[in-house]
Amino acid sequence: MSNQGLSINVDAVWDDDCIIGSSYPQPSIASIATFGSQNFGAIFGNEPTIVGSPVIDTHWFTGGVNVGGYELHVNDNVIKTMMVLLRPKNTVRSLGLGNYLGSTIQPQGDTFVFEPAIPQIRGIVGRSNGIATATLATPLDTTKFHLAFLDVNNSMVQLHKFTNNELLSSAQVAVSDRAIPAPNKSIYAGYSYITSDFLGSVDIAMTGVWVGGTLSQTEKMTMLDLVTQSYDGILSLA
């Protein structure tokens, strides 16, 4: 992978005024990480640490409920964009990135749900009681990596996915009584405590979390450009 720009991290708190020549969007505090035995590490934020026993490949890891994943060390926030570059291993419903804790816990947390058999992606976000869900109907080729985003704040949730360099977006779904687990649960990659409903596993090559703000369409296009440059000839992108 090629390095994109120069950035300086001071106490893991990011501000536009403190960034020199970075080509990564920084609306607030960013955590961007790549995975695999060749290019593992944090581009911004803290270095992820293993939870459970994810399977490490050259440019991604395989994670899931029965496998494990990574702790990204990002304190949760009701306002954020989450990004994942992910390949479903099969058509079984799976979680991709987030901290969904299950329907018996309130609030339940926020996550992507990938359902290739339907096919669709869902963005589930927690409320003080219950959830709000955004749904994006889209083919999910299990041989390719998919770049997806989830935007959420105090009033709405929306999903986005790139296909053939075109950004597809769900409708904005209204959210009331927005809430996250307390104490704040860190965001996980390819990992959840739920063992009964999300049995699929996924390959994750890259993650991004921007807390306290959401990425604009232009910033999402910037991330697409960087992903394309970084993984050209390495991963098959949808």
PDB file of C-alpha atoms in Angstrom:
ATOM      1  CA  MET A   1       0.000   0.000   0.000  1.00  0.00           C
ATOM      2  CA  SER A   2       1.098   3.552  -0.626  1.00  0.00           C
ATOM      3  CA  ASN A   3       1.178   6.194   2.087  1.00  0.00           C
ATOM      4  CA  GLN A   4      -1.100   9.157   1.448  1.00  0.00           C
ATOM      5  CA  GLY A   5       0.188  12.466   2.767  1.00  0.00           C
ATOM      6  CA  LEU A   6       1.824  13.465   6.010  1.00  0.00           C
ATOM      7  CA  SER A   7       0.010  13.828   9.315  1.00  0.00           C
ATOM      8  CA  ILE A   8       1.027  14.509  12.895  1.00  0.00           C
ATOM      9  CA  ASN A   9      -0.911  12.948  15.754  1.00  0.00           C
ATOM     10  CA  VAL A  10      -0.770  14.799  19.086  1.00  0.00           C
ATOM     11  CA  ASP A  11      -2.445  12.916  21.942  1.00  0.00           C
ATOM     12  CA  ALA A  12      -4.717  11.205  19.368  1.00  0.00           C
ATOM     13  CA  VAL A  13      -6.893  14.341  19.100  1.00  0.00           C
ATOM     14  CA  TRP A  14      -7.245  15.687  15.584  1.00  0.00           C
ATOM     15  CA  ASP A  15      -7.941  19.199  14.424  1.00  0.00           C
ATOM     16  CA  ASP A  16      -7.876  20.539  10.879  1.00  0.00           C
ATOM     17  CA  ASP A  17      -5.406  23.235  11.950  1.00  0.00           C
ATOM     18  CA  CYS A  18      -2.916  20.604  13.110  1.00  0.00           C
ATOM     19  CA  ILE A  19      -2.793  18.546   9.921  1.00  0.00           C
ATOM     20  CA  ILE A  20      -0.187  19.198   7.252  1.00  0.00           C
ATOM     21  CA  GLY A  21      -0.790  17.831   3.783  1.00  0.00           C
ATOM     22  CA  SER A  22      -3.115  15.026   4.806  1.00  0.00           C
ATOM     23  CA  SER A  23      -5.359  13.610   2.104  1.00  0.00           C
ATOM     24  CA  TYR A  24      -7.591  11.888   4.647  1.00  0.00           C
ATOM     25  CA  PRO A  25     -10.793  13.692   5.698  1.00  0.00           C
ATOM     26  CA  GLN A  26     -10.735  14.928   9.280  1.00  0.00           C
ATOM     27  CA  PRO A  27     -14.098  16.408  10.288  1.00  0.00           C
ATOM     28  CA  SER A  28     -13.450  15.693  13.961  1.00  0.00           C
ATOM     29  CA  ILE A  29     -11.513  12.799  15.486  1.00  0.00           C
ATOM     30  CA  ALA A  30     -10.598  10.044  13.053  1.00  0.00           C
ATOM     31  CA  SER A  31      -9.631   6.419  13.534  1.00  0.00           C
ATOM     32  CA  ILE A  32      -8.512   4.810  10.276  1.00  0.00           C
ATOM     33  CA  ALA A  33      -6.864   1.392  10.251  1.00  0.00           C
ATOM     34  CA  THR A  34      -5.740  -1.195   7.731  1.00  0.00           C
ATOM     35  CA  PHE A  35      -5.442  -4.906   8.414  1.00  0.00           C
ATOM     36  CA  GLY A  36      -3.487  -7.941   7.310  1.00  0.00           C
ATOM     37  CA  SER A  37      -0.021  -9.312   7.867  1.00  0.00           C
ATOM     38  CA  GLN A  38       1.607  -6.919   5.353  1.00  0.00           C
ATOM     39  CA  ASN A  39      -0.020  -3.591   6.145  1.00  0.00           C
ATOM     40  CA  PHE A  40      -1.535  -3.802   9.625  1.00  0.00           C
ATOM     41  CA  GLY A  41      -1.688  -0.613  11.643  1.00  0.00           C
ATOM     42  CA  ALA A  42      -3.370   2.673  12.411  1.00  0.00           C
ATOM     43  CA  ILE A  43      -3.231   5.474   9.868  1.00  0.00           C
ATOM     44  CA  PHE A  44      -4.920   7.731  12.428  1.00  0.00           C
ATOM     45  CA  GLY A  45      -5.842   6.976  16.023  1.00  0.00           C
ATOM     46  CA  ASN A  46      -4.813   4.137  18.284  1.00  0.00           C
ATOM     47  CA  GLU A  47      -3.537   0.836  16.933  1.00  0.00           C
ATOM     48  CA  PRO A  48      -6.243  -1.859  16.962  1.00  0.00           C
ATOM     49  CA  THR A  49      -5.798  -4.841  19.268  1.00  0.00           C
ATOM     50  CA  ILE A  50      -7.054  -8.378  18.728  1.00  0.00           C
ATOM     51  CA  VAL A  51     -10.215  -9.665  20.395  1.00  0.00           C
ATOM     52  CA  GLY A  52     -10.714 -13.424  20.174  1.00  0.00           C
ATOM     53  CA  SER A  53      -8.968 -15.226  17.325  1.00  0.00           C
ATOM     54  CA  PRO A  54      -9.456 -13.499  13.974  1.00  0.00           C
ATOM     55  CA  VAL A  55      -7.740 -15.171  11.034  1.00  0.00           C
ATOM     56  CA  ILE A  56      -4.988 -12.951   9.610  1.00  0.00           C
ATOM     57  CA  ASP A  57      -4.479 -12.896   5.849  1.00  0.00           C
ATOM     58  CA  THR A  58      -2.074 -10.788   3.804  1.00  0.00           C
ATOM     59  CA  HIS A  59      -4.294  -7.719   3.330  1.00  0.00           C
ATOM     60  CA  TRP A  60      -7.294  -8.408   5.580  1.00  0.00           C
ATOM     61  CA  PHE A  61      -8.484 -10.383   8.563  1.00  0.00           C
ATOM     62  CA  THR A  62     -11.433 -12.737   8.826  1.00  0.00           C
ATOM     63  CA  GLY A  63     -13.659 -11.895  11.756  1.00  0.00           C
ATOM     64  CA  GLY A  64     -17.141 -12.484  13.091  1.00  0.00           C
ATOM     65  CA  VAL A  65     -19.148 -13.574  16.063  1.00  0.00           C
ATOM     66  CA  ASN A  66     -17.569 -17.019  16.261  1.00  0.00           C
ATOM     67  CA  VAL A  67     -14.126 -15.875  15.151  1.00  0.00           C
ATOM     68  CA  GLY A  68     -13.229 -12.599  16.807  1.00  0.00           C
ATOM     69  CA  GLY A  69     -12.009  -9.279  15.494  1.00  0.00           C
ATOM     70  CA  TYR A  70     -10.317  -6.106  16.647  1.00  0.00           C
ATOM     71  CA  GLU A  71     -10.879  -3.474  19.307  1.00  0.00           C
ATOM     72  CA  LEU A  72     -10.423  -0.099  17.603  1.00  0.00           C
ATOM     73  CA  HIS A  73     -10.163   1.871  20.877  1.00  0.00           C
ATOM     74  CA  VAL A  74     -12.656   4.511  19.757  1.00  0.00           C
ATOM     75  CA  ASN A  75     -14.978   5.817  22.465  1.00  0.00           C
ATOM     76  CA  ASP A  76     -18.491   5.755  21.068  1.00  0.00           C
ATOM     77  CA  ASN A  77     -20.507   8.855  20.224  1.00  0.00           C
ATOM     78  CA  VAL A  78     -24.110   9.392  19.149  1.00  0.00           C
ATOM     79  CA  ILE A  79     -22.754  11.358  16.154  1.00  0.00           C
ATOM     80  CA  LYS A  80     -20.351   9.624  13.794  1.00  0.00           C
ATOM     81  CA  THR A  81     -19.535   8.123  10.432  1.00  0.00           C
ATOM     82  CA  MET A  82     -18.364   4.517  10.354  1.00  0.00           C
ATOM     83  CA  MET A  83     -16.658   3.059   7.278  1.00  0.00           C
ATOM     84  CA  VAL A  84     -15.718  -0.512   6.459  1.00  0.00           C
ATOM     85  CA  LEU A  85     -14.031  -2.177   3.472  1.00  0.00           C
ATOM     86  CA  LEU A  86     -15.452  -5.666   3.758  1.00  0.00           C
ATOM     87  CA  ARG A  87     -16.082  -8.914   1.881  1.00  0.00           C
ATOM     88  CA  PRO A  88     -18.834 -11.251   3.128  1.00  0.00           C
ATOM     89  CA  LYS A  89     -17.501 -14.800   3.367  1.00  0.00           C
ATOM     90  CA  ASN A  90     -20.863 -16.316   2.410  1.00  0.00           C
ATOM     91  CA  THR A  91     -24.556 -15.421   2.280  1.00  0.00           C
ATOM     92  CA  VAL A  92     -25.117 -15.835   6.037  1.00  0.00           C
ATOM     93  CA  ARG A  93     -26.135 -12.634   7.844  1.00  0.00           C
ATOM     94  CA  SER A  94     -23.154 -10.980   9.497  1.00  0.00           C
ATOM     95  CA  LEU A  95     -22.052  -7.902  11.390  1.00  0.00           C
ATOM     96  CA  GLY A  96     -19.339  -5.744   9.901  1.00  0.00           C
ATOM     97  CA  LEU A  97     -18.320  -2.932  12.239  1.00  0.00           C
ATOM     98  CA  GLY A  98     -19.843  -1.455  15.377  1.00  0.00           C
ATOM     99  CA  ASN A  99     -20.829  -2.441  18.874  1.00  0.00           C
ATOM    100  CA  TYR A 100     -24.285  -4.002  18.659  1.00  0.00           C
ATOM    101  CA  LEU A 101     -25.070  -5.621  22.003  1.00  0.00           C
ATOM    102  CA  GLY A 102     -28.376  -7.339  21.236  1.00  0.00           C
ATOM    103  CA  SER A 103     -32.085  -6.667  21.651  1.00  0.00           C
ATOM    104  CA  THR A 104     -32.149  -7.433  25.379  1.00  0.00           C
ATOM    105  CA  ILE A 105     -29.814  -4.516  26.159  1.00  0.00           C
ATOM    106  CA  GLN A 106     -30.895  -0.867  25.975  1.00  0.00           C
ATOM    107  CA  PRO A 107     -29.447   0.991  24.180  1.00  0.00           C
ATOM    108  CA  GLN A 108     -28.342  -1.747  21.805  1.00  0.00           C
ATOM    109  CA  GLY A 109     -25.405  -0.008  20.119  1.00  0.00           C
ATOM    110  CA  ASP A 110     -24.719   0.758  16.452  1.00  0.00           C
ATOM    111  CA  THR A 111     -23.597  -1.527  13.629  1.00  0.00           C
ATOM    112  CA  PHE A 112     -23.686  -2.557   9.989  1.00  0.00           C
ATOM    113  CA  VAL A 113     -25.585  -5.734   9.075  1.00  0.00           C
ATOM    114  CA  PHE A 114     -24.667  -7.438   5.781  1.00  0.00           C
ATOM    115  CA  GLU A 115     -27.275  -9.750   4.262  1.00  0.00           C
ATOM    116  CA  PRO A 116     -26.072 -11.058   0.845  1.00  0.00           C
ATOM    117  CA  ALA A 117     -28.952 -13.512   0.539  1.00  0.00           C
ATOM    118  CA  ILE A 118     -31.579 -10.728   0.319  1.00  0.00           C
ATOM    119  CA  PRO A 119     -29.387  -8.760  -0.754  1.00  0.00           C
ATOM    120  CA  GLN A 120     -29.103  -5.647   1.418  1.00  0.00           C
ATOM    121  CA  ILE A 121     -27.115  -3.745   4.030  1.00  0.00           C
ATOM    122  CA  ARG A 122     -28.775  -2.469   7.186  1.00  0.00           C
ATOM    123  CA  GLY A 123     -27.543   0.191   9.560  1.00  0.00           C
ATOM    124  CA  ILE A 124     -28.874  -0.414  13.062  1.00  0.00           C
ATOM    125  CA  VAL A 125     -28.479   2.377  15.617  1.00  0.00           C
ATOM    126  CA  GLY A 126     -29.471   2.449  19.263  1.00  0.00           C
ATOM    127  CA  ARG A 127     -32.125   4.540  20.962  1.00  0.00           C
ATOM    128  CA  SER A 128     -32.885   4.794  24.662  1.00  0.00           C
ATOM    129  CA  ASN A 129     -35.533   2.168  23.935  1.00  0.00           C
ATOM    130  CA  GLY A 130     -35.384   0.200  20.705  1.00  0.00           C
ATOM    131  CA  ILE A 131     -33.526   0.935  17.485  1.00  0.00           C
ATOM    132  CA  ALA A 132     -33.725   2.827  14.216  1.00  0.00           C
ATOM    133  CA  THR A 133     -32.748   1.076  10.991  1.00  0.00           C
ATOM    134  CA  ALA A 134     -31.658   2.325   7.579  1.00  0.00           C
ATOM    135  CA  THR A 135     -31.771  -0.204   4.726  1.00  0.00           C
ATOM    136  CA  LEU A 136     -29.928  -0.132   1.408  1.00  0.00           C
ATOM    137  CA  ALA A 137     -30.933  -2.744  -1.168  1.00  0.00           C
ATOM    138  CA  THR A 138     -27.760  -3.618  -3.065  1.00  0.00           C
ATOM    139  CA  PRO A 139     -26.061  -6.724  -4.520  1.00  0.00           C
ATOM    140  CA  LEU A 140     -23.304  -8.072  -2.254  1.00  0.00           C
ATOM    141  CA  ASP A 141     -20.932 -10.154  -4.352  1.00  0.00           C
ATOM    142  CA  THR A 142     -19.147 -12.457  -1.911  1.00  0.00           C
ATOM    143  CA  THR A 143     -16.032 -12.484  -4.110  1.00  0.00           C
ATOM    144  CA  LYS A 144     -15.467  -8.726  -3.852  1.00  0.00           C
ATOM    145  CA  PHE A 145     -14.755  -6.112  -1.191  1.00  0.00           C
ATOM    146  CA  HIS A 146     -17.442  -3.485  -0.566  1.00  0.00           C
ATOM    147  CA  LEU A 147     -16.830   0.043   0.741  1.00  0.00           C
ATOM    148  CA  ALA A 148     -19.741   1.097   2.948  1.00  0.00           C
ATOM    149  CA  PHE A 149     -20.472   4.054   5.237  1.00  0.00           C
ATOM    150  CA  LEU A 150     -22.987   4.656   8.024  1.00  0.00           C
ATOM    151  CA  ASP A 151     -23.833   8.238   9.034  1.00  0.00           C
ATOM    152  CA  VAL A 152     -25.761   8.813  12.233  1.00  0.00           C
ATOM    153  CA  ASN A 153     -26.525  11.699  14.581  1.00  0.00           C
ATOM    154  CA  ASN A 154     -29.271  12.717  17.000  1.00  0.00           C
ATOM    155  CA  SER A 155     -31.958  12.908  14.328  1.00  0.00           C
ATOM    156  CA  MET A 156     -31.160  10.607  11.391  1.00  0.00           C
ATOM    157  CA  VAL A 157     -29.312   7.534  10.133  1.00  0.00           C
ATOM    158  CA  GLN A 158     -28.268   6.863   6.538  1.00  0.00           C
ATOM    159  CA  LEU A 159     -26.289   4.165   4.700  1.00  0.00           C
ATOM    160  CA  HIS A 160     -23.979   4.600   1.713  1.00  0.00           C
ATOM    161  CA  LYS A 161     -22.110   2.148  -0.497  1.00  0.00           C
ATOM    162  CA  PHE A 162     -19.851   2.529  -3.498  1.00  0.00           C
ATOM    163  CA  THR A 163     -20.525   0.315  -6.525  1.00  0.00           C
ATOM    164  CA  ASN A 164     -18.480   0.853  -9.680  1.00  0.00           C
ATOM    165  CA  ASN A 165     -17.276   4.164  -8.216  1.00  0.00           C
ATOM    166  CA  GLU A 166     -20.857   5.405  -7.811  1.00  0.00           C
ATOM    167  CA  LEU A 167     -22.129   6.318  -4.349  1.00  0.00           C
ATOM    168  CA  LEU A 168     -25.469   4.667  -3.588  1.00  0.00           C
ATOM    169  CA  SER A 169     -27.373   5.999  -0.574  1.00  0.00           C
ATOM    170  CA  SER A 170     -30.367   4.860   1.410  1.00  0.00           C
ATOM    171  CA  ALA A 171     -33.144   7.170   2.470  1.00  0.00           C
ATOM    172  CA  GLN A 172     -32.486   9.132   5.636  1.00  0.00           C
ATOM    173  CA  VAL A 173     -34.352   7.492   8.500  1.00  0.00           C
ATOM    174  CA  ALA A 174     -35.445   9.628  11.433  1.00  0.00           C
ATOM    175  CA  VAL A 175     -34.055   8.781  14.870  1.00  0.00           C
ATOM    176  CA  SER A 176     -35.590   9.902  18.141  1.00  0.00           C
ATOM    177  CA  ASP A 177     -34.238   9.416  21.665  1.00  0.00           C
ATOM    178  CA  ARG A 178     -30.807   8.599  20.270  1.00  0.00           C
ATOM    179  CA  ALA A 179     -28.563   6.790  22.750  1.00  0.00           C
ATOM    180  CA  ILE A 180     -25.393   4.707  22.980  1.00  0.00           C
ATOM    181  CA  PRO A 181     -24.327   2.122  25.568  1.00  0.00           C
ATOM    182  CA  ALA A 182     -23.182   3.578  28.863  1.00  0.00           C
ATOM    183  CA  PRO A 183     -20.436   3.516  29.800  1.00  0.00           C
ATOM    184  CA  ASN A 184     -19.431   4.142  26.191  1.00  0.00           C
ATOM    185  CA  LYS A 185     -18.526   0.910  24.434  1.00  0.00           C
ATOM    186  CA  SER A 186     -15.606   1.102  22.043  1.00  0.00           C
ATOM    187  CA  ILE A 187     -16.198   0.354  18.374  1.00  0.00           C
ATOM    188  CA  TYR A 188     -15.221  -3.151  17.278  1.00  0.00           C
ATOM    189  CA  ALA A 189     -14.339  -4.428  13.808  1.00  0.00           C
ATOM    190  CA  GLY A 190     -15.863  -7.730  12.779  1.00  0.00           C
ATOM    191  CA  TYR A 191     -16.746  -8.695  16.317  1.00  0.00           C
ATOM    192  CA  SER A 192     -19.829  -8.808  18.537  1.00  0.00           C
ATOM    193  CA  TYR A 193     -21.034 -10.379  21.735  1.00  0.00           C
ATOM    194  CA  ILE A 194     -24.127 -11.691  19.931  1.00  0.00           C
ATOM    195  CA  THR A 195     -23.804 -15.390  19.104  1.00  0.00           C
ATOM    196  CA  SER A 196     -27.315 -16.412  18.043  1.00  0.00           C
ATOM    197  CA  ASP A 197     -28.375 -14.169  15.161  1.00  0.00           C
ATOM    198  CA  PHE A 198     -25.281 -13.087  13.219  1.00  0.00           C
ATOM    199  CA  LEU A 199     -23.386 -16.235  12.349  1.00  0.00           C
ATOM    200  CA  GLY A 200     -21.652 -15.152   9.145  1.00  0.00           C
ATOM    201  CA  SER A 201     -17.993 -14.196   9.002  1.00  0.00           C
ATOM    202  CA  VAL A 202     -16.416 -11.384   6.976  1.00  0.00           C
ATOM    203  CA  ASP A 203     -13.046 -10.312   5.593  1.00  0.00           C
ATOM    204  CA  ILE A 204     -12.184  -6.751   6.654  1.00  0.00           C
ATOM    205  CA  ALA A 205      -9.349  -4.857   4.977  1.00  0.00           C
ATOM    206  CA  MET A 206      -9.895  -1.317   6.286  1.00  0.00           C
ATOM    207  CA  THR A 207     -12.019   0.556   8.803  1.00  0.00           C
ATOM    208  CA  GLY A 208     -12.716   4.190   9.574  1.00  0.00           C
ATOM    209  CA  VAL A 209     -14.574   5.899  12.407  1.00  0.00           C
ATOM    210  CA  TRP A 210     -15.120   9.657  12.630  1.00  0.00           C
ATOM    211  CA  VAL A 211     -16.733  10.633  15.948  1.00  0.00           C
ATOM    212  CA  GLY A 212     -18.457  13.918  16.625  1.00  0.00           C
ATOM    213  CA  GLY A 213     -19.138  14.546  12.927  1.00  0.00           C
ATOM    214  CA  THR A 214     -20.195  12.899   9.689  1.00  0.00           C
ATOM    215  CA  LEU A 215     -18.368  12.768   6.366  1.00  0.00           C
ATOM    216  CA  SER A 216     -19.667  14.818   3.455  1.00  0.00           C
ATOM    217  CA  GLN A 217     -20.168  13.217   0.048  1.00  0.00           C
ATOM    218  CA  THR A 218     -16.941  14.858  -1.104  1.00  0.00           C
ATOM    219  CA  GLU A 219     -15.053  13.345   1.839  1.00  0.00           C
ATOM    220  CA  LYS A 220     -16.530   9.918   1.083  1.00  0.00           C
ATOM    221  CA  MET A 221     -15.308  10.285  -2.502  1.00  0.00           C
ATOM    222  CA  THR A 222     -11.862  11.127  -1.107  1.00  0.00           C
ATOM    223  CA  MET A 223     -11.879   7.901   0.888  1.00  0.00           C
ATOM    224  CA  LEU A 224     -12.945   5.965  -2.217  1.00  0.00           C
ATOM    225  CA  ASP A 225     -10.017   7.461  -4.153  1.00  0.00           C
ATOM    226  CA  LEU A 226      -7.593   6.500  -1.390  1.00  0.00           C
ATOM    227  CA  VAL A 227      -8.978   2.972  -1.108  1.00  0.00           C
ATOM    228  CA  THR A 228      -8.786   2.531  -4.877  1.00  0.00           C
ATOM    229  CA  GLN A 229      -5.196   3.798  -4.988  1.00  0.00           C
ATOM    230  CA  SER A 230      -4.136   1.705  -2.014  1.00  0.00           C
ATOM    231  CA  TYR A 231      -5.691  -1.590  -3.095  1.00  0.00           C
ATOM    232  CA  ASP A 232      -5.457  -1.383  -6.890  1.00  0.00           C
ATOM    233  CA  GLY A 233      -4.271  -4.768  -8.119  1.00  0.00           C
ATOM    234  CA  ILE A 234      -4.493  -6.194  -4.598  1.00  0.00           C
ATOM    235  CA  LEU A 235      -8.215  -6.523  -3.821  1.00  0.00           C
ATOM    236  CA  SER A 236     -11.194  -6.981  -6.097  1.00  0.00           C
ATOM    237  CA  LEU A 237     -13.437  -3.995  -5.314  1.00  0.00           C
ATOM    238  CA  ALA A 238     -17.173  -3.951  -5.992  1.00  0.00           C
TER     239      ALA A 238
END
